[in-house]
CSV table of C-alpha atoms and ligand atoms in Angstrom, one decimal:
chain,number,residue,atom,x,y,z
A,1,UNK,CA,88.9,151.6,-60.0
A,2,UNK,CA,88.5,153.4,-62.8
A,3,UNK,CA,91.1,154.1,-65.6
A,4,UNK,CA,92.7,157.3,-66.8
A,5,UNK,CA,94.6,157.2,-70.4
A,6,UNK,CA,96.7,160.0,-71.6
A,7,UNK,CA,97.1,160.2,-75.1
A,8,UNK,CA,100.7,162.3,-75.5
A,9,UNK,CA,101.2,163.1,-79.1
A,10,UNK,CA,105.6,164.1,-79.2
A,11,UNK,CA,107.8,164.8,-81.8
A,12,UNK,CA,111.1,166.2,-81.5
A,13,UNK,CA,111.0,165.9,-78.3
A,14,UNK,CA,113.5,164.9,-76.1
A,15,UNK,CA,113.7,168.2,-74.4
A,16,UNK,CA,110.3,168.1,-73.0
A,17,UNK,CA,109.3,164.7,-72.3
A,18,UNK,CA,111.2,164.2,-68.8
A,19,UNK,CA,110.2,167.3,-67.7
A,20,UNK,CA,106.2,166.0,-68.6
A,21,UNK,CA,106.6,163.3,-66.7
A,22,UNK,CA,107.9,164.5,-63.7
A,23,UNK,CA,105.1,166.8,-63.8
A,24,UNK,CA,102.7,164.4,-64.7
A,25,UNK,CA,104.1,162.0,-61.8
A,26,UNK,CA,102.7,164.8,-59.6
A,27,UNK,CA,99.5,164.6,-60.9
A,28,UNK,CA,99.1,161.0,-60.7
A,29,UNK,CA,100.0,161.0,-56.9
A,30,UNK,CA,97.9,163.6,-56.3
A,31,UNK,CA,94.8,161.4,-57.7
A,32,UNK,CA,96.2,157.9,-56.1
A,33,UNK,CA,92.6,156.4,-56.2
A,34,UNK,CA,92.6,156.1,-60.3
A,35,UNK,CA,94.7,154.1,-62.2
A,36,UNK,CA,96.8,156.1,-65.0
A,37,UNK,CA,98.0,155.0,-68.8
A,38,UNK,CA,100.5,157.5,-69.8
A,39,UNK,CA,100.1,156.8,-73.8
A,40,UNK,CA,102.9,158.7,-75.5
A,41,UNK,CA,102.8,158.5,-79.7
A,42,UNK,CA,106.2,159.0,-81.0
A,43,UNK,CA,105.4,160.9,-84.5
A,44,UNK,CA,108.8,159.5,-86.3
A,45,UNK,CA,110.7,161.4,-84.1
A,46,UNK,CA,114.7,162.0,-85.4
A,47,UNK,CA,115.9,162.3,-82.5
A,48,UNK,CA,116.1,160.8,-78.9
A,49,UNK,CA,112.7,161.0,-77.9
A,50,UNK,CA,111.8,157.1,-78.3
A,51,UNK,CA,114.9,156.0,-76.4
A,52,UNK,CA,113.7,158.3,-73.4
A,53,UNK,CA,109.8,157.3,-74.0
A,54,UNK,CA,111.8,153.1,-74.1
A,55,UNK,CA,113.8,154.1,-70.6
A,56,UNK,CA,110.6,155.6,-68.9
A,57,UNK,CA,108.2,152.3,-70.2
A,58,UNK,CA,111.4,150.0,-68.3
A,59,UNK,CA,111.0,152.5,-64.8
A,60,UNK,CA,107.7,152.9,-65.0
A,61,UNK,CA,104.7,150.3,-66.2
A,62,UNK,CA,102.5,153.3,-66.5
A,63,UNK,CA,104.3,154.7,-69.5
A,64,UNK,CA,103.4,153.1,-72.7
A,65,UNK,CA,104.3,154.5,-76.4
A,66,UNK,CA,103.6,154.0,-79.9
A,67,UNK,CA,106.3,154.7,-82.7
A,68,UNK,CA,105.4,155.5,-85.7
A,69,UNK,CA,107.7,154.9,-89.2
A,70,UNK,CA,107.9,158.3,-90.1
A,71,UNK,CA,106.1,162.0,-89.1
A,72,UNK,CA,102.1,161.4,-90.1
A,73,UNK,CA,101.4,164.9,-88.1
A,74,UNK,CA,99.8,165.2,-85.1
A,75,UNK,CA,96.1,164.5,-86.0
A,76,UNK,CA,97.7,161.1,-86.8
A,77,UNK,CA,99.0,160.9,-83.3
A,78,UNK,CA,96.0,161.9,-82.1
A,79,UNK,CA,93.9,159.1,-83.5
A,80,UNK,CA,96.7,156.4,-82.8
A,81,UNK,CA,96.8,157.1,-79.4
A,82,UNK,CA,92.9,157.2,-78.8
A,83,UNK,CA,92.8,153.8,-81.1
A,84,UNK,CA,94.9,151.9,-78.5
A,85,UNK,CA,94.2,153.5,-75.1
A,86,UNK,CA,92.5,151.3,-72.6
A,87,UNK,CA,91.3,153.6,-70.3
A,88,UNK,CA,87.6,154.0,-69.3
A,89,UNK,CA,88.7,157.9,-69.5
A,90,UNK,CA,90.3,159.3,-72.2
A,91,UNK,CA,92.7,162.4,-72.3
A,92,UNK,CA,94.6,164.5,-74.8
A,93,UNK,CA,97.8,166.4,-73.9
A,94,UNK,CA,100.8,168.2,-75.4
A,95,UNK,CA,104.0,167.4,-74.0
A,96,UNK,CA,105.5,170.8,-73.9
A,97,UNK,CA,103.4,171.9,-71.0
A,98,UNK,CA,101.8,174.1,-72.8
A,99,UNK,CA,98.6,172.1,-71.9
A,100,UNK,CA,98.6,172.2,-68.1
A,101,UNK,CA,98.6,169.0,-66.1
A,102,UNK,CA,97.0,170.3,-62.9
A,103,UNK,CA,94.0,171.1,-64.5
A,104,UNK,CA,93.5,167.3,-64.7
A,105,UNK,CA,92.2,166.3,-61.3
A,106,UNK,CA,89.1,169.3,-62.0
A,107,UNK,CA,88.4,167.5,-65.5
A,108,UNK,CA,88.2,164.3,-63.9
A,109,UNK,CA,86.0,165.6,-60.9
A,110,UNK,CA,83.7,167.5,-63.5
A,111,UNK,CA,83.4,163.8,-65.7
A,112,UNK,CA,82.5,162.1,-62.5
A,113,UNK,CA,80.4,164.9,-60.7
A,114,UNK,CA,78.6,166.6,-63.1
A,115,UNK,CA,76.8,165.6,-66.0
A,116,UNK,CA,79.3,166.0,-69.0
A,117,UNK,CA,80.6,163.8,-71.4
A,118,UNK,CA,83.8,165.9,-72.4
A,119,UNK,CA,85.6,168.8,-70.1
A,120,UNK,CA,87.6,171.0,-73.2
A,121,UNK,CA,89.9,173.2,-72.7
A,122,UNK,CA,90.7,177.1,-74.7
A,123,UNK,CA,93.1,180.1,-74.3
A,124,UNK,CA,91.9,183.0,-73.0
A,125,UNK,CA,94.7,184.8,-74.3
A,126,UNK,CA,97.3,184.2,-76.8
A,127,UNK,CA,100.4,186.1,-74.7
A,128,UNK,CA,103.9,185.4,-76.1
A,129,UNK,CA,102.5,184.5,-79.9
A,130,UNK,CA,104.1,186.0,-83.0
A,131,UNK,CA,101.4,189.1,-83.7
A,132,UNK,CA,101.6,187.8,-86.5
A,133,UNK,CA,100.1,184.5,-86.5
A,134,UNK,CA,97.5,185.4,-83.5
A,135,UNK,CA,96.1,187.8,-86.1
A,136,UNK,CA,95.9,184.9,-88.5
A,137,UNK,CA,94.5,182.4,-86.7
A,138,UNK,CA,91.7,184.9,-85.4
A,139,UNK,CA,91.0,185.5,-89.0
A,140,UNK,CA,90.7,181.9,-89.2
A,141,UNK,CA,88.5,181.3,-86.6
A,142,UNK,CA,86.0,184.1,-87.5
A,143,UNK,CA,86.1,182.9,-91.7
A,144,UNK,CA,85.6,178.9,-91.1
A,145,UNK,CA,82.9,180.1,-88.1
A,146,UNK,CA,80.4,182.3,-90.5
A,147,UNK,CA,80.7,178.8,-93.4
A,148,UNK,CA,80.7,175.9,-91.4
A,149,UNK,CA,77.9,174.3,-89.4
A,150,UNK,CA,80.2,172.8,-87.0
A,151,UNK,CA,81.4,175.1,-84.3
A,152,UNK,CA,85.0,175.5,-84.4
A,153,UNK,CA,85.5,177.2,-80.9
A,154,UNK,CA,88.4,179.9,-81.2
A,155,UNK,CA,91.4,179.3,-79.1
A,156,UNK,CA,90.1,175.6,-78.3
A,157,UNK,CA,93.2,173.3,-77.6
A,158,UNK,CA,93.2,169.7,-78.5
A,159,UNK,CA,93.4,169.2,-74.5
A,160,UNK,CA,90.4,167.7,-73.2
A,161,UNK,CA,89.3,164.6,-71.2
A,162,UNK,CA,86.3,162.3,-72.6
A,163,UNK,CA,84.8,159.7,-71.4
A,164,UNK,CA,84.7,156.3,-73.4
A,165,UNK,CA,81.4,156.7,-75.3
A,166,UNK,CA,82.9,160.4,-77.1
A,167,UNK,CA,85.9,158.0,-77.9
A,168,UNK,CA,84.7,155.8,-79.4
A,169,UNK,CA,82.4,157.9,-81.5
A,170,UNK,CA,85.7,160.2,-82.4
A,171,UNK,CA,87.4,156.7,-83.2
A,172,UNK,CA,84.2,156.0,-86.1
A,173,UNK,CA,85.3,159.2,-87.8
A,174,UNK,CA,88.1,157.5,-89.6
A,175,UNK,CA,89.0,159.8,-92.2
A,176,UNK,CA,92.0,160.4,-93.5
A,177,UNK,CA,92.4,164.3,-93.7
A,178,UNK,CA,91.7,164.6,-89.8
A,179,UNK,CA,91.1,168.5,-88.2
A,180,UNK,CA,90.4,167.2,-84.0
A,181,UNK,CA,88.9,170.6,-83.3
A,182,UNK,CA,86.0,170.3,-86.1
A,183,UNK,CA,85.8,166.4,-85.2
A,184,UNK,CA,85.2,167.0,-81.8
A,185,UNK,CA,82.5,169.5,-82.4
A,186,UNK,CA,81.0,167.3,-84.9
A,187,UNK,CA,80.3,163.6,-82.7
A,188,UNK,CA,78.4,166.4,-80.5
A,189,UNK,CA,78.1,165.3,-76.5
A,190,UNK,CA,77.6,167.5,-73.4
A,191,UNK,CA,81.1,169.4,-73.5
A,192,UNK,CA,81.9,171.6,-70.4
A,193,UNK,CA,84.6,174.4,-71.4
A,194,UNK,CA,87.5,175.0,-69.1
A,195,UNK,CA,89.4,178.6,-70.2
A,196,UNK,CA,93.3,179.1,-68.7
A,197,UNK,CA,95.8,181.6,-69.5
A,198,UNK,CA,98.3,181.0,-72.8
A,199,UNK,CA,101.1,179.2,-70.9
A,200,UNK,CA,104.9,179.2,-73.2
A,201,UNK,CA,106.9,176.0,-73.9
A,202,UNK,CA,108.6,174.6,-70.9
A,203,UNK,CA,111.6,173.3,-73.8
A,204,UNK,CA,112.3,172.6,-77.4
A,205,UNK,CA,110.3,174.7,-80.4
A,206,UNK,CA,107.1,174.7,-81.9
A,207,UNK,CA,106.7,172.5,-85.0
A,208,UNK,CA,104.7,174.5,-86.3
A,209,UNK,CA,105.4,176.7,-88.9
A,210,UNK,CA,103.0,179.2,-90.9
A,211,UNK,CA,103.1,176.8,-93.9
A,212,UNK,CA,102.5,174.2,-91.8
A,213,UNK,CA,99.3,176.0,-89.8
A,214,UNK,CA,98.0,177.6,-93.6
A,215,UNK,CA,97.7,173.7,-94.6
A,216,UNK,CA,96.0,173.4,-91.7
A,217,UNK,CA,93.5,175.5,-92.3
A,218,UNK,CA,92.8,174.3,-95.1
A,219,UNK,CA,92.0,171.5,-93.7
A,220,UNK,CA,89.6,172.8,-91.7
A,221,UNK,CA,87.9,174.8,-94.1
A,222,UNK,CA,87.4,171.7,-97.0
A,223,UNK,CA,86.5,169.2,-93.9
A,224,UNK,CA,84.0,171.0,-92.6
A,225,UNK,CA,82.5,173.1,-95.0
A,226,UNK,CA,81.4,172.7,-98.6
A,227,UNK,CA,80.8,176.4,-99.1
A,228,UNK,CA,83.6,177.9,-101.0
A,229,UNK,CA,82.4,174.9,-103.6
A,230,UNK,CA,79.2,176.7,-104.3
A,231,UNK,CA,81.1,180.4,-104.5
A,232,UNK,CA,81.5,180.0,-108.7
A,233,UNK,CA,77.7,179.5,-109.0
A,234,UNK,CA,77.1,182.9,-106.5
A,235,UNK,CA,79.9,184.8,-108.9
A,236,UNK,CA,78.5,183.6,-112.1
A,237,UNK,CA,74.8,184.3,-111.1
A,238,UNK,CA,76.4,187.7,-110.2
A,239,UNK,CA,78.3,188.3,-113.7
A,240,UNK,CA,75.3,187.4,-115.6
A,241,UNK,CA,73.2,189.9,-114.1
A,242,UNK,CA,75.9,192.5,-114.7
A,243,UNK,CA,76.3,191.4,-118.2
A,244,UNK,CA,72.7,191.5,-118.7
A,245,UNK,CA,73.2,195.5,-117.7
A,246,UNK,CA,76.1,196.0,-119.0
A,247,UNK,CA,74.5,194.8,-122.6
A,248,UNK,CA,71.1,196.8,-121.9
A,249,UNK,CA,74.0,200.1,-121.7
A,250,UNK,CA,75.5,199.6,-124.9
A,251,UNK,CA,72.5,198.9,-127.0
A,252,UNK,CA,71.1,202.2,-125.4
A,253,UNK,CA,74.0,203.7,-125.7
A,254,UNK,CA,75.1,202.9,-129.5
A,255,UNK,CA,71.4,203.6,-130.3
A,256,UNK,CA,71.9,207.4,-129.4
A,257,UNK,CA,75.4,208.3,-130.0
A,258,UNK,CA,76.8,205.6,-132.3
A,259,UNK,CA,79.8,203.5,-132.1
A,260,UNK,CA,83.1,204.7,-132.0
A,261,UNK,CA,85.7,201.8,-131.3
A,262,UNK,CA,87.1,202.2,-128.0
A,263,UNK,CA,88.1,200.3,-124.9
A,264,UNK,CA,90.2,198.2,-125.5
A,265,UNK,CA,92.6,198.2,-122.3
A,266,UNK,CA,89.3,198.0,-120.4
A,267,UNK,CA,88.5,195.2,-122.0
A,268,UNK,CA,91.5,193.7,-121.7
A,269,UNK,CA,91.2,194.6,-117.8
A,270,UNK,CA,88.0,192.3,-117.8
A,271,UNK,CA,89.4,189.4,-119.2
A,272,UNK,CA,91.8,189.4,-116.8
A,273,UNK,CA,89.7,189.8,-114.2
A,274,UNK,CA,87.5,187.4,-115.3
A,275,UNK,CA,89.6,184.4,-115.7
A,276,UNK,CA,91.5,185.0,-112.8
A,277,UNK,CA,87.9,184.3,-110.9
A,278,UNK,CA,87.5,181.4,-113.0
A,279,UNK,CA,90.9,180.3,-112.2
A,280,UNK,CA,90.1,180.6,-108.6
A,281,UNK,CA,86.8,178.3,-108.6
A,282,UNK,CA,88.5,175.8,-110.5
A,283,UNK,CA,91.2,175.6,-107.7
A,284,UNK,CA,88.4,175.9,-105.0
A,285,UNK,CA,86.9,172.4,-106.6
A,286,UNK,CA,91.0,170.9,-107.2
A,287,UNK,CA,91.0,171.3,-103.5
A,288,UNK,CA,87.8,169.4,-102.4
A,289,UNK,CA,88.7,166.5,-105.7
A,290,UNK,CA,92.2,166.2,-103.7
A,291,UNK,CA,90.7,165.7,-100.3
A,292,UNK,CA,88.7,163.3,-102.2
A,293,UNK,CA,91.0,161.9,-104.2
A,294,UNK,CA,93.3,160.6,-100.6
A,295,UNK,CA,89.4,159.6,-98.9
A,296,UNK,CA,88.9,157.2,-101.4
A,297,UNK,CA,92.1,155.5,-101.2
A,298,UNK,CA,91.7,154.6,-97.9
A,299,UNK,CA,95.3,154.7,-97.1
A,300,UNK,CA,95.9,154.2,-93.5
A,301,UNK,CA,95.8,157.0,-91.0
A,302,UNK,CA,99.2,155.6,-89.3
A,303,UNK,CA,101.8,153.1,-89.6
A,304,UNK,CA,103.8,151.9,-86.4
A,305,UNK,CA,107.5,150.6,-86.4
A,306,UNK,CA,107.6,149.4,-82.8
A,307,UNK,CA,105.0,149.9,-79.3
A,308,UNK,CA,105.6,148.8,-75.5
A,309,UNK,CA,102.9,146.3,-76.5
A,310,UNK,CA,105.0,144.4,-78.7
A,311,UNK,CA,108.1,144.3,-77.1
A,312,UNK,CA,106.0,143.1,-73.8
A,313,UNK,CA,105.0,140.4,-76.1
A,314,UNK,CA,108.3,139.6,-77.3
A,315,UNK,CA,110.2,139.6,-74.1
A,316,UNK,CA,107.2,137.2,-72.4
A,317,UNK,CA,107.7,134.9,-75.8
A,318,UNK,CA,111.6,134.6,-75.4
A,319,UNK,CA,110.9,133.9,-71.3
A,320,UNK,CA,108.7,131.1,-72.5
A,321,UNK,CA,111.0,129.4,-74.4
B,1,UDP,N1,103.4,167.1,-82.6
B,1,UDP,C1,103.4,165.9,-83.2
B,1,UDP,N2,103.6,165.8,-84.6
B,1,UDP,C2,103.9,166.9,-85.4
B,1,UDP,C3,103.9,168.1,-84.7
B,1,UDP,C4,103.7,168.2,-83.4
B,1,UDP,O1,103.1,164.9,-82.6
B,1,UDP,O2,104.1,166.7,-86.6
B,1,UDP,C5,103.2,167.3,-81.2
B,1,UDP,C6,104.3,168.0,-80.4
B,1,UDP,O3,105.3,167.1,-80.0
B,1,UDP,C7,103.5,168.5,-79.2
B,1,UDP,C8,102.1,168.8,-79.8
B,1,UDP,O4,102.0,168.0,-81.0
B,1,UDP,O5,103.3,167.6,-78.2
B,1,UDP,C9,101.9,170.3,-80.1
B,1,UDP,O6,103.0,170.8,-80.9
B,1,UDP,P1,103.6,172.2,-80.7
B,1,UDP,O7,103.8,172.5,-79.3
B,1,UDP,O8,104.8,172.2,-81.6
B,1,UDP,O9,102.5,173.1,-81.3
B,1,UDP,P2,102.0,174.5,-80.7
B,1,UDP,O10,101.8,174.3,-79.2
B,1,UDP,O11,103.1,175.5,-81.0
B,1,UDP,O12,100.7,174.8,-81.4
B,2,MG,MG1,103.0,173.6,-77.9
């Protein structure tokens, strides 16, 4: 029989989580003839989410969890939860619903039917979104698209199923400034695309606010594209050449009419200009020697405080003694 592990990254979440389960208990009746590992990653949550995930490991063998010792962000969850699942199938899901469980049992047929390593999932719509942040993440999508060579699909959620191979080659990508969508892209596999309509939260809020997604997309941008670090050499080929006119002018100029001094706030106006752009490529580098800088410390992606694991371990060692 084979093995089904769902990866449930959950922060702040004690509003949601019982309602996922019942939900998901549904779906794991419904497909009796696998066995499930419901994997949920507690991301330093503050409030009662671990004692619920603790209560649901006690009822139920199914449920495991992870804690971590503070909030590493849900990339972080992500990679702790596909680290320690055991499942021959692999599957990541957001607790809030949002990601819808009965799509599931289809993923799992395609996997088994069909020849695909990966069923993914996207929005077809973003109903019930801020207008404002829709806009921005399109703009996102369509900027990162036309300078990186990895396909970042737009509207792709992090909800998909893959099968143990994709796993394990996502688990080799062990870097520390982690963007799932562009990762996934980037192991390649046979990927089948599932689309379903925006659904809203079933409880609690988004943790994500537009700071939070600009970061973000930053981090998609430096991780899977080096093209903004070639923009100063494009703008400085370009200024020369317009210097080179610009000098060609004056010469031609002053040789026919003289040289009266003036133009000075236009000058002034170029400097400005100027160094602003200057400013700007030097930040553009800052942010790929920073992204660098954390690589090469290695630091590690998680840290856990406590897992179902361990206190199996602990309650077997006190029974022995
Ligand atoms: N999440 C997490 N760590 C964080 C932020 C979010 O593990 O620092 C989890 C959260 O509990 C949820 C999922 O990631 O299961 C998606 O978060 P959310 O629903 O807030 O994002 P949205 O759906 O609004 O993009
Ligand atoms: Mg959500």
């Amino acid at each position: 029989m084979s093995k089904i592990t769902v990866v449930v990254p959950c922060f702040n979440e004690e509003d949601a989580l019982l309602i996922y389960y019942w939900e998901m208990e549904k779906i794991m009746d419904q497909m009796a003839d696998t066995e499930f590992e419901l994997l949920f990653v507690d991301d330093g949550s503050s409030d009662n989410t671990l004692e619920i995930m603790k209560k649901l490991n006690e009822k139920d063998s199914r449920c495991q969890y992870l804690s971590f010792s503070r909030n590493f962000g849900k990339e972080a969850a992500i990679y702790a939860g596909l680290s320690n699942a055991q499942g021959d199938y692999v599957a990541v899901m957001d607790v809030d619903l949002q990601d819808p469980p009965e799509l599931l049992p289809g993923m799992y047929r395609i996997l088994q039917e069909e020849d695909y390593d990966s069923v993914a999932t996207k929005r077809s719509d973003r109903k019930g979104e801020p207008k404002i942040r829709s806009f921005l993440s399109e703009e996102f999508y369509k900027f990162i698209n036309k300078i990186s060579g990895t396909e970042i699909v737009n509207g792709a959620r992090d909800y998909r199923l893959m099968k143990r191979n994709m796993v394990d080659a996502v688990l080799e990508m062990s870097e520390y400034n982690r963007f799932s969508k562009g990762i996934f892209e980037w192991v390649g596999f046979r990927t089948k695309w599932l689309e379903f309509e925006n659904v809203e939260r079933c409880a609690g809020e988004t943790k994500w606010s537009v700071g939070k997604l600009f970061r973000y997309s930053l981090e998609g941008i430096t991780g899977f594209s080096v093209a903004p670090l070639s923009l100063a050499s494009v703008v400085g080929v370009v200024f020369c050449l317009l210097s080179f006119l610009m000098i060609l002018f004056i010469i031609v100029r002053t040789a026919i009419w003289g040289d009266p001094v003036s133009g000075w706030p236009s000058l002034v106006c170029i400097i400005f200009m100027v160094s602003g752009i200057q400013l700007f490529c030097t930040g553009i580098v800052g942010q790929y020697l920073s992204k660098t800088y954390l690589e090469t410390k290695h630091r590690p992606i998680f840290i856990l405080r406590e897992s179902s694991e361990e206190r199996k371990r602990d309650e077997t060692g006190k029974g022995n003694k």
